[in-house]
């Protein structure tokens, strides 16, 4: 261990995700097991600037593993994006005796961590906490599995009404720049297609998607659409409008699942993942690691330099696209 690490600060930042509490719990309990003090920082980086500090003990995280959201609260701090904000954050850290930081969050949050670590030479360990699953170097992020299950449950319900009315539904799911949620929820719910930022969709394909449902004598069709904008409007509305104009014989509807995807009880998978990653974060600090993100690859914990986790594009497995295409024919 770097000798000077007596106290760590822990924060959650950016969009919340189910399993963040399990991660906070694992970090806190593992730190205390190793006699490291824990300070919970509320509202992400903003709490570091506003000194929203809480002394955490093992019992501070009791009865939290099953809870969605984050007990530390979260924020997207604009102030932390400025050099002045980061300077105040650092002064407050020093004053509170915080020697290292554990940051749980997505791409933006870990990009902030990287900048902070570079400017002030602070050991930081990142945990991938986002429903989007878009961090490079890890097979899964904390919250992705829970969000996927939530989406599938909703799509199953929409299928009932889509079938009853012979309708085509465009269902918009989260994942601004990444199609993991749309692609995998389409496979898991038996949808006709997924429209994702990683692969282009043209007019002919759209007609084909609609026909797929018909060919299987299902008079309905379900298309999962990643939330990326198209021509200034949400993708799901864009495609629904096109269907209305170009195929008026089909009755199209749009459902936007929105923030319900981020809430709810974490799945068993996310609780286990978060527990393993939280434990690994403290182990990594004890080994002298710094400025890495904890990832999981083939069920093994791995260390990924934060600079790689946030800069590299995580590719979508092409096999998933083929599987959906074949199974929805
Ligand atoms: O980054 C996670 C995420 O849920 C994205 O999928 C989504 O685009 C974004 O957050 C929404 O952010 P907000 O809750 O700030 O509107």
Short mmCIF file of C-alpha atoms in Angstrom, two decimals, residues 153-303:
data_model
loop_
_atom_site.label_atom_id
_atom_site.label_comp_id
_atom_site.label_asym_id
_atom_site.label_seq_id
_atom_site.Cartn_x
_atom_site.Cartn_y
_atom_site.Cartn_z
CA UNK A 153 -40.09 -6.59 -18.58
CA UNK A 154 -41.53 -3.42 -20.14
CA UNK A 155 -41.19 -4.69 -23.71
CA UNK A 156 -43.04 -7.91 -22.81
CA UNK A 157 -45.93 -5.78 -21.60
CA UNK A 158 -45.88 -3.60 -24.71
CA UNK A 159 -45.90 -6.73 -26.89
CA UNK A 160 -49.27 -7.72 -25.38
CA UNK A 161 -50.93 -4.51 -26.46
CA UNK A 162 -49.01 -4.36 -29.77
CA UNK A 163 -50.33 -7.81 -30.65
CA UNK A 164 -53.87 -7.03 -29.64
CA UNK A 165 -53.94 -3.97 -31.91
CA UNK A 166 -51.69 -5.22 -34.75
CA UNK A 167 -49.35 -2.28 -34.18
CA UNK A 168 -45.70 -1.51 -34.71
CA UNK A 169 -43.98 -0.01 -31.65
CA UNK A 170 -40.77 1.95 -31.64
CA UNK A 171 -39.46 1.75 -28.08
CA UNK A 172 -36.76 4.21 -27.15
CA UNK A 173 -34.21 3.09 -24.59
CA UNK A 174 -31.25 4.85 -22.97
CA UNK A 175 -27.66 4.71 -24.19
CA UNK A 176 -26.81 8.02 -25.83
CA UNK A 177 -23.80 6.80 -27.78
CA UNK A 178 -23.98 3.07 -27.25
CA UNK A 179 -26.45 0.44 -28.42
CA UNK A 180 -25.81 -2.29 -25.84
CA UNK A 181 -29.15 -1.79 -24.08
CA UNK A 182 -31.14 -1.65 -27.34
CA UNK A 183 -29.39 -4.58 -29.03
CA UNK A 184 -29.49 -6.97 -26.10
CA UNK A 185 -32.99 -6.09 -24.95
CA UNK A 186 -34.15 -6.71 -28.54
CA UNK A 187 -32.63 -10.19 -28.46
CA UNK A 188 -34.01 -10.92 -24.99
CA UNK A 189 -37.54 -9.77 -25.80
CA UNK A 190 -37.83 -11.38 -29.25
CA UNK A 191 -38.12 -7.97 -30.91
CA UNK A 192 -38.04 -7.61 -34.70
CA UNK A 193 -35.11 -5.18 -34.76
CA UNK A 194 -32.81 -2.79 -32.94
CA UNK A 195 -31.69 0.57 -34.27
CA UNK A 196 -28.36 1.44 -32.65
CA UNK A 197 -25.75 4.17 -33.16
CA UNK A 198 -23.12 1.58 -34.08
CA UNK A 199 -24.85 0.52 -37.29
CA UNK A 200 -26.78 2.51 -39.88
CA UNK A 201 -30.44 1.86 -40.70
CA UNK A 202 -31.81 2.72 -44.15
CA UNK A 203 -35.29 2.92 -45.64
CA UNK A 204 -35.34 -0.58 -47.06
CA UNK A 205 -34.31 -2.07 -43.73
CA UNK A 206 -37.18 -0.29 -42.03
CA UNK A 207 -39.67 -1.95 -44.39
CA UNK A 208 -37.99 -5.26 -43.75
CA UNK A 209 -38.28 -4.85 -39.97
CA UNK A 210 -42.00 -4.33 -40.29
CA UNK A 211 -42.43 -7.30 -42.61
CA UNK A 212 -40.57 -9.57 -40.20
CA UNK A 213 -43.43 -9.55 -37.72
CA UNK A 214 -45.89 -10.31 -40.53
CA UNK A 215 -43.86 -13.21 -41.89
CA UNK A 216 -44.09 -14.88 -38.50
CA UNK A 217 -47.85 -14.29 -38.59
CA UNK A 218 -47.44 -11.91 -35.67
CA UNK A 219 -49.30 -8.83 -36.78
CA UNK A 220 -47.23 -6.66 -34.52
CA UNK A 221 -43.63 -5.53 -34.61
CA UNK A 222 -41.33 -4.22 -31.91
CA UNK A 223 -38.26 -2.13 -32.75
CA UNK A 224 -35.88 -1.07 -29.97
CA UNK A 225 -34.27 2.30 -30.70
CA UNK A 226 -31.26 3.82 -28.91
CA UNK A 227 -32.03 7.32 -27.70
CA UNK A 228 -29.59 9.09 -30.07
CA UNK A 229 -31.19 12.01 -31.92
CA UNK A 230 -31.98 11.75 -35.61
CA UNK A 231 -32.51 14.93 -37.64
CA UNK A 232 -33.09 16.88 -34.41
CA UNK A 233 -35.77 14.58 -32.97
CA UNK A 234 -35.65 11.44 -30.85
CA UNK A 235 -34.89 8.40 -33.02
CA UNK A 236 -38.10 6.57 -32.10
CA UNK A 237 -40.26 9.53 -33.24
CA UNK A 238 -38.20 9.92 -36.39
CA UNK A 239 -38.80 6.31 -37.45
CA UNK A 240 -42.45 6.29 -36.40
CA UNK A 241 -43.08 9.41 -38.50
CA UNK A 242 -41.42 7.80 -41.48
CA UNK A 243 -43.57 4.71 -41.13
CA UNK A 244 -46.68 6.88 -40.95
CA UNK A 245 -45.70 8.63 -44.19
CA UNK A 246 -44.17 5.79 -46.17
CA UNK A 247 -46.25 2.84 -44.93
CA UNK A 248 -49.59 4.32 -43.88
CA UNK A 249 -51.10 0.83 -43.76
CA UNK A 250 -49.16 0.24 -40.51
CA UNK A 251 -50.31 1.70 -37.22
CA UNK A 252 -47.14 2.96 -35.50
CA UNK A 253 -46.72 4.01 -31.88
CA UNK A 254 -43.81 5.30 -29.78
CA UNK A 255 -42.94 4.47 -26.18
CA UNK A 256 -40.06 6.18 -24.41
CA UNK A 257 -38.99 4.18 -21.39
CA UNK A 258 -36.94 7.06 -19.96
CA UNK A 259 -35.66 7.17 -16.42
CA UNK A 260 -37.57 4.17 -15.18
CA UNK A 261 -34.69 2.21 -16.74
CA UNK A 262 -32.30 3.62 -14.14
CA UNK A 263 -34.39 2.83 -11.07
CA UNK A 264 -35.34 -0.27 -9.14
CA UNK A 265 -33.76 -3.09 -7.21
CA UNK A 266 -30.41 -4.24 -8.58
CA UNK A 267 -30.32 -7.73 -10.11
CA UNK A 268 -28.35 -10.48 -8.37
CA UNK A 269 -25.74 -10.19 -11.13
CA UNK A 270 -25.24 -6.46 -10.47
CA UNK A 271 -25.05 -6.96 -6.70
CA UNK A 272 -22.35 -9.60 -7.12
CA UNK A 273 -20.48 -7.57 -9.74
CA UNK A 274 -20.56 -4.44 -7.57
CA UNK A 275 -19.44 -6.42 -4.49
CA UNK A 276 -16.50 -7.95 -6.36
CA UNK A 277 -15.51 -4.63 -7.92
CA UNK A 278 -15.79 -2.70 -4.64
CA UNK A 279 -13.61 -5.28 -2.88
CA UNK A 280 -11.13 -5.17 -5.78
CA UNK A 281 -10.91 -1.37 -5.60
CA UNK A 282 -9.46 -1.49 -2.10
CA UNK A 283 -7.23 -4.46 -2.94
CA UNK A 284 -5.88 -2.43 -5.87
CA UNK A 285 -5.10 0.54 -3.62
CA UNK A 286 -3.35 -1.77 -1.17
CA UNK A 287 -1.23 -3.08 -4.07
CA UNK A 288 -0.24 0.51 -4.90
CA UNK A 289 -2.37 0.80 -8.03
CA UNK A 290 -3.61 4.23 -9.02
CA UNK A 291 -5.66 5.78 -11.78
CA UNK A 292 -7.18 2.56 -12.97
CA UNK A 293 -10.75 1.39 -13.45
CA UNK A 294 -11.77 -1.99 -12.11
CA UNK A 295 -13.23 -4.08 -14.92
CA UNK A 296 -14.40 -7.64 -15.46
CA UNK A 297 -13.26 -9.80 -18.37
CA UNK A 298 -14.30 -13.44 -18.77
CA UNK A 299 -15.42 -13.40 -15.13
CA UNK A 300 -11.99 -12.25 -13.90
CA UNK A 301 -11.34 -8.87 -12.28
CA UNK A 302 -8.99 -6.73 -14.39
CA UNK A 303 -7.36 -3.32 -14.03
#
